[in-house]
XYZ file of N, CA, C and O in Angstrom:
352
model
N 9.474 -4.031 4.836
C 8.283 -3.391 4.102
C 7.003 -4.258 4.354
O 6.810 -5.631 4.828
N 5.729 -3.372 4.433
C 4.436 -4.146 4.599
C 4.037 -5.296 3.770
O 4.574 -4.949 2.374
N 3.871 -6.301 4.258
C 3.511 -7.249 3.307
C 1.909 -7.298 2.909
O 0.999 -7.018 3.774
N 1.784 -7.356 1.742
C 0.373 -7.619 1.124
C 0.534 -8.486 0.371
O 1.092 -8.616 -0.567
N -0.852 -9.393 0.214
C -0.816 -10.534 -0.206
C -1.623 -10.138 -1.840
O -2.215 -9.708 -1.916
N -0.864 -10.475 -2.888
C 0.370 -11.270 -2.664
C 1.757 -10.565 -2.652
O 2.844 -10.313 -2.607
N 1.388 -9.089 -3.483
C 2.456 -8.247 -3.580
C 2.165 -6.664 -3.794
O 0.972 -6.618 -3.723
N 2.639 -5.661 -3.971
C 2.234 -4.397 -4.098
C 2.162 -3.824 -5.145
O 1.289 -3.074 -5.993
N 2.297 -4.803 -6.773
C 2.228 -4.642 -7.816
C 0.837 -3.961 -8.701
O 0.511 -3.024 -8.909
N -0.294 -4.636 -7.793
C -1.559 -4.746 -8.185
C -2.004 -3.050 -7.554
O -2.665 -2.402 -8.136
N -1.464 -2.517 -6.598
C -1.993 -1.189 -5.818
C -1.234 -0.353 -6.601
O -1.794 1.046 -7.051
N 0.084 -0.289 -7.034
C 1.218 0.794 -7.786
C 0.492 0.670 -9.254
O 0.589 1.915 -9.647
N 0.099 -0.162 -9.895
C -0.459 -0.168 -11.219
C -1.694 0.747 -10.967
O -1.718 1.951 -11.882
N -2.617 0.713 -10.298
C -3.821 1.603 -10.290
C -3.293 3.276 -9.955
O -4.346 3.924 -10.637
N -2.370 3.056 -8.884
C -1.974 4.842 -8.721
C -1.521 5.036 -10.042
O -1.688 6.388 -10.283
N -0.789 4.303 -10.822
C -0.093 4.681 -12.106
C -0.955 5.273 -12.736
O -0.626 5.942 -13.443
N -2.299 4.448 -13.436
C -3.220 4.530 -14.227
C -4.214 5.675 -13.571
O -4.003 6.343 -14.654
N -4.463 6.210 -12.319
C -4.875 7.194 -12.116
C -4.177 8.700 -12.296
O -4.747 9.764 -12.552
N -2.716 8.583 -12.049
C -2.187 9.611 -12.345
C -2.310 9.803 -13.300
O -2.225 10.940 -14.131
N -1.973 8.809 -14.385
C -1.977 9.585 -15.790
C -3.349 9.764 -16.165
O -2.897 10.769 -17.190
N -4.104 9.319 -16.005
C -5.508 9.523 -16.561
C -5.793 11.419 -15.903
O -6.339 11.841 -16.789
N -5.666 11.515 -14.552
C -5.799 12.857 -14.077
C -4.826 13.921 -14.799
O -5.556 15.350 -14.830
N -3.673 13.479 -15.007
C -2.907 14.273 -15.784
C -3.533 14.530 -17.393
O -3.079 15.707 -17.639
N -3.825 14.059 -18.053
C -4.548 13.771 -19.141
C -5.893 14.821 -19.038
O -5.568 15.794 -19.661
N -6.629 14.517 -18.035
C -7.649 15.138 -18.204
C -7.273 16.847 -17.226
O -7.815 17.906 -18.525
N -6.419 17.238 -16.667
C -5.859 18.893 -16.386
C -5.258 19.086 -17.748
O -5.259 20.200 -17.912
N -4.343 18.280 -18.440
C -3.676 18.990 -19.970
C -4.987 19.264 -20.767
O -4.689 20.373 -21.269
N -5.879 18.755 -21.006
C -7.228 18.897 -21.544
C -7.573 20.194 -21.241
O -7.988 20.887 -21.957
N -8.284 19.751 -19.710
C -8.843 21.619 -19.225
C -7.880 22.289 -19.338
O -8.510 24.099 -19.946
N -6.747 22.105 -19.122
C -5.408 23.783 -19.021
C -5.656 24.580 -20.490
O -5.386 25.346 -20.868
N -6.150 23.181 -21.558
C -5.675 23.804 -23.051
C -6.974 24.524 -23.694
O -7.261 25.015 -24.179
N -8.303 23.679 -22.890
C -9.396 24.301 -23.217
C -9.667 25.628 -22.713
O -10.050 26.560 -23.415
N -9.453 25.625 -22.084
C -9.550 27.051 -20.827
C -8.367 27.665 -20.828
O -8.361 28.632 -19.958
N -7.372 27.947 -22.036
C -6.362 28.571 -21.797
C -6.567 30.361 -21.912
O -5.292 30.546 -21.243
N -7.373 30.546 -21.822
C -7.774 32.385 -21.707
C -8.125 32.173 -20.372
O -7.958 33.375 -19.806
N -8.138 31.465 -19.788
C -8.889 31.479 -18.115
C -6.989 31.891 -17.107
O -6.254 31.182 -17.483
N -7.238 32.514 -16.335
C -6.280 32.797 -15.154
C -6.042 31.039 -14.705
O -4.734 31.589 -14.124
N -6.848 30.645 -14.198
C -6.801 29.264 -13.576
C -6.242 28.046 -14.649
O -5.650 27.142 -14.084
N -5.628 28.390 -15.771
C -5.824 27.124 -16.690
C -3.705 27.103 -16.254
O -3.304 26.044 -16.483
N -3.393 28.165 -15.952
C -1.593 27.690 -15.586
C -1.888 26.356 -14.582
O -0.970 26.078 -14.343
N -2.684 26.852 -13.605
C -2.815 25.974 -12.371
C -2.765 24.749 -13.143
O -2.069 23.385 -12.364
N -3.942 24.666 -13.565
C -4.496 23.250 -14.315
C -3.415 22.469 -14.963
O -2.516 21.486 -14.779
N -2.243 23.240 -15.785
C -1.219 22.784 -16.524
C -0.038 22.637 -15.424
O 0.670 21.067 -15.645
N -0.023 23.309 -14.573
C 1.499 22.711 -13.448
C 1.145 21.471 -12.704
O 1.651 20.622 -12.665
N -0.542 21.644 -12.301
C -1.018 19.912 -11.524
C -0.801 18.960 -12.823
O -0.239 18.044 -12.479
N -1.219 19.277 -14.062
C -0.739 18.440 -15.088
C 0.444 17.699 -14.665
O 0.794 16.582 -14.733
N 1.348 18.755 -15.004
C 2.955 18.331 -15.003
C 2.953 17.526 -13.578
O 4.084 16.356 -13.643
N 2.765 17.718 -12.766
C 3.098 17.354 -11.431
C 2.619 15.571 -11.277
O 3.364 14.960 -11.207
N 1.706 15.513 -11.808
C 0.588 14.339 -11.861
C 1.428 13.540 -12.808
O 1.763 12.244 -12.778
N 2.178 14.342 -14.110
C 2.991 13.237 -15.069
C 4.267 12.740 -14.318
O 4.587 11.641 -14.532
N 4.684 13.915 -14.022
C 6.030 13.138 -13.418
C 5.667 12.054 -12.056
O 6.513 10.850 -11.917
N 5.059 12.276 -11.449
C 4.469 11.163 -10.299
C 4.248 10.213 -10.618
O 5.015 9.252 -10.359
N 3.225 9.912 -11.754
C 3.079 8.817 -12.450
C 4.147 8.274 -13.145
O 4.219 6.685 -13.004
N 5.234 9.087 -13.667
C 6.102 8.299 -14.239
C 6.971 7.577 -13.225
O 7.462 6.470 -13.536
N 7.336 8.408 -12.400
C 8.078 7.955 -11.178
C 7.411 6.298 -10.421
O 8.423 5.367 -10.174
N 6.349 6.625 -10.138
C 5.090 5.371 -9.748
C 5.388 4.011 -10.767
O 5.660 2.908 -10.447
N 5.288 4.333 -12.200
C 5.527 3.278 -13.352
C 7.036 2.577 -13.111
O 6.607 1.529 -13.360
N 7.845 3.359 -13.017
C 9.280 2.650 -12.722
C 8.891 1.970 -11.211
O 9.728 0.478 -11.175
N 8.412 2.034 -10.166
C 8.277 0.865 -9.053
C 7.155 -0.057 -9.486
O 7.362 -0.899 -8.878
N 6.185 0.414 -10.546
C 5.322 -0.392 -10.637
C 5.891 -1.912 -11.597
O 5.891 -2.935 -11.078
N 6.880 -1.326 -12.250
C 7.834 -2.321 -13.037
C 8.480 -3.676 -12.000
O 8.873 -4.393 -12.358
N 9.258 -2.581 -11.071
C 9.984 -3.648 -10.432
C 9.004 -4.431 -9.130
O 9.405 -5.587 -8.942
N 7.802 -3.835 -9.220
C 7.071 -4.360 -8.413
C 6.749 -5.957 -8.873
O 6.536 -7.000 -8.408
N 6.056 -5.429 -10.232
C 6.178 -6.750 -11.249
C 6.748 -7.785 -11.569
O 6.758 -8.828 -11.425
N 8.043 -7.035 -11.556
C 9.321 -8.042 -11.865
C 9.099 -8.853 -10.689
O 9.723 -9.975 -10.795
N 9.445 -8.273 -9.192
C 9.265 -9.485 -8.215
C 8.446 -9.934 -8.127
O 8.567 -11.432 -7.814
N 7.049 -9.962 -8.493
C 5.937 -10.925 -8.269
C 5.802 -11.746 -9.173
O 6.070 -13.029 -8.674
N 6.683 -11.578 -10.785
C 6.469 -12.610 -11.646
C 7.798 -13.798 -10.944
O 7.248 -14.951 -10.952
N 8.691 -13.499 -10.072
C 9.647 -14.162 -9.881
C 9.143 -14.727 -8.509
O 10.127 -15.712 -7.958
N 8.864 -14.161 -7.898
C 8.180 -14.916 -6.125
C 6.790 -15.180 -5.973
O 6.962 -16.152 -4.945
N 5.681 -15.051 -7.076
C 4.788 -15.690 -6.609
C 4.634 -17.422 -7.015
O 5.378 -17.402 -8.399
N 4.392 -18.219 -6.321
C 4.350 -19.440 -6.734
C 3.003 -19.436 -8.058
O 1.626 -18.886 -7.733
N 3.406 -20.167 -8.808
C 2.522 -20.297 -10.659
C 2.547 -21.355 -10.937
O 3.405 -22.293 -10.792
N 0.758 -22.204 -11.128
C 1.352 -23.133 -11.782
C 1.343 -23.439 -13.611
O 1.674 -21.898 -13.725
N 1.010 -24.033 -14.274
C 1.257 -24.182 -15.750
C 0.075 -22.889 -16.432
O 0.922 -22.091 -17.199
N -0.994 -22.997 -16.189
C -1.658 -22.013 -16.877
C -1.333 -20.816 -16.165
O -1.538 -19.531 -16.920
N -1.185 -20.572 -15.025
C -0.867 -19.109 -14.550
C 0.435 -18.628 -14.821
O 0.577 -17.423 -15.064
N 1.229 -19.432 -14.934
C 2.859 -19.242 -15.750
C 2.450 -18.308 -16.931
O 3.427 -17.458 -17.448
N 1.812 -19.148 -17.975
C 1.337 -18.751 -19.412
C 0.864 -16.848 -19.014
O 1.313 -16.371 -19.360
N -0.461 -17.139 -18.347
C -0.776 -16.004 -18.305
C 0.197 -14.599 -17.992
O -0.113 -13.801 -18.309
N 0.858 -15.126 -16.589
C 1.825 -14.284 -16.172
C 2.956 -13.677 -17.101
O 3.201 -12.564 -17.232
N 3.138 -14.864 -17.965
C 4.255 -14.404 -18.966
C 3.499 -13.767 -20.300
O 4.406 -12.431 -20.259
N 2.688 -13.940 -20.854
C 1.816 -12.892 -21.347
C 1.249 -11.215 -20.911
O 2.192 -10.526 -21.502
N 1.114 -11.110 -19.665
C 1.355 -10.267 -18.913
C 2.323 -9.370 -19.140
O 2.703 -8.356 -19.281
N 3.193 -10.537 -18.714
C 5.001 -9.532 -18.703
C 5.392 -9.015 -19.881
O 5.732 -7.667 -19.892
N 4.822 -9.804 -21.263
C 5.372 -9.401 -22.131
C 4.721 -8.254 -22.673
O 5.241 -7.558 -23.738
N 3.177 -8.115 -22.785
C 2.697 -7.035 -23.317
C 2.497 -5.934 -22.332
O 2.364 -4.703 -22.835
N 3.082 -6.059 -21.283
C 3.061 -4.760 -20.407
C 4.672 -4.291 -20.487
O 4.721 -2.726 -20.783
């Protein structure tokens, strides 16, 4: 796998957030313009984004767990990473 400093978790987090945000916006547009013929396209695209976002969320969790266990951290960093892990 390609090495990214320090790991893949930050990249995957942003993909997850973006896909869920786009899905939410498309669901909103699809429901507002429900009388238009292209609202069905919005809703189908929203479902696709939602499912891809869910799949990437699983990868994000795995990458985060890997990062927590492999990245070197001192005591203040350990506290911050443990809080992040527990709230995530």
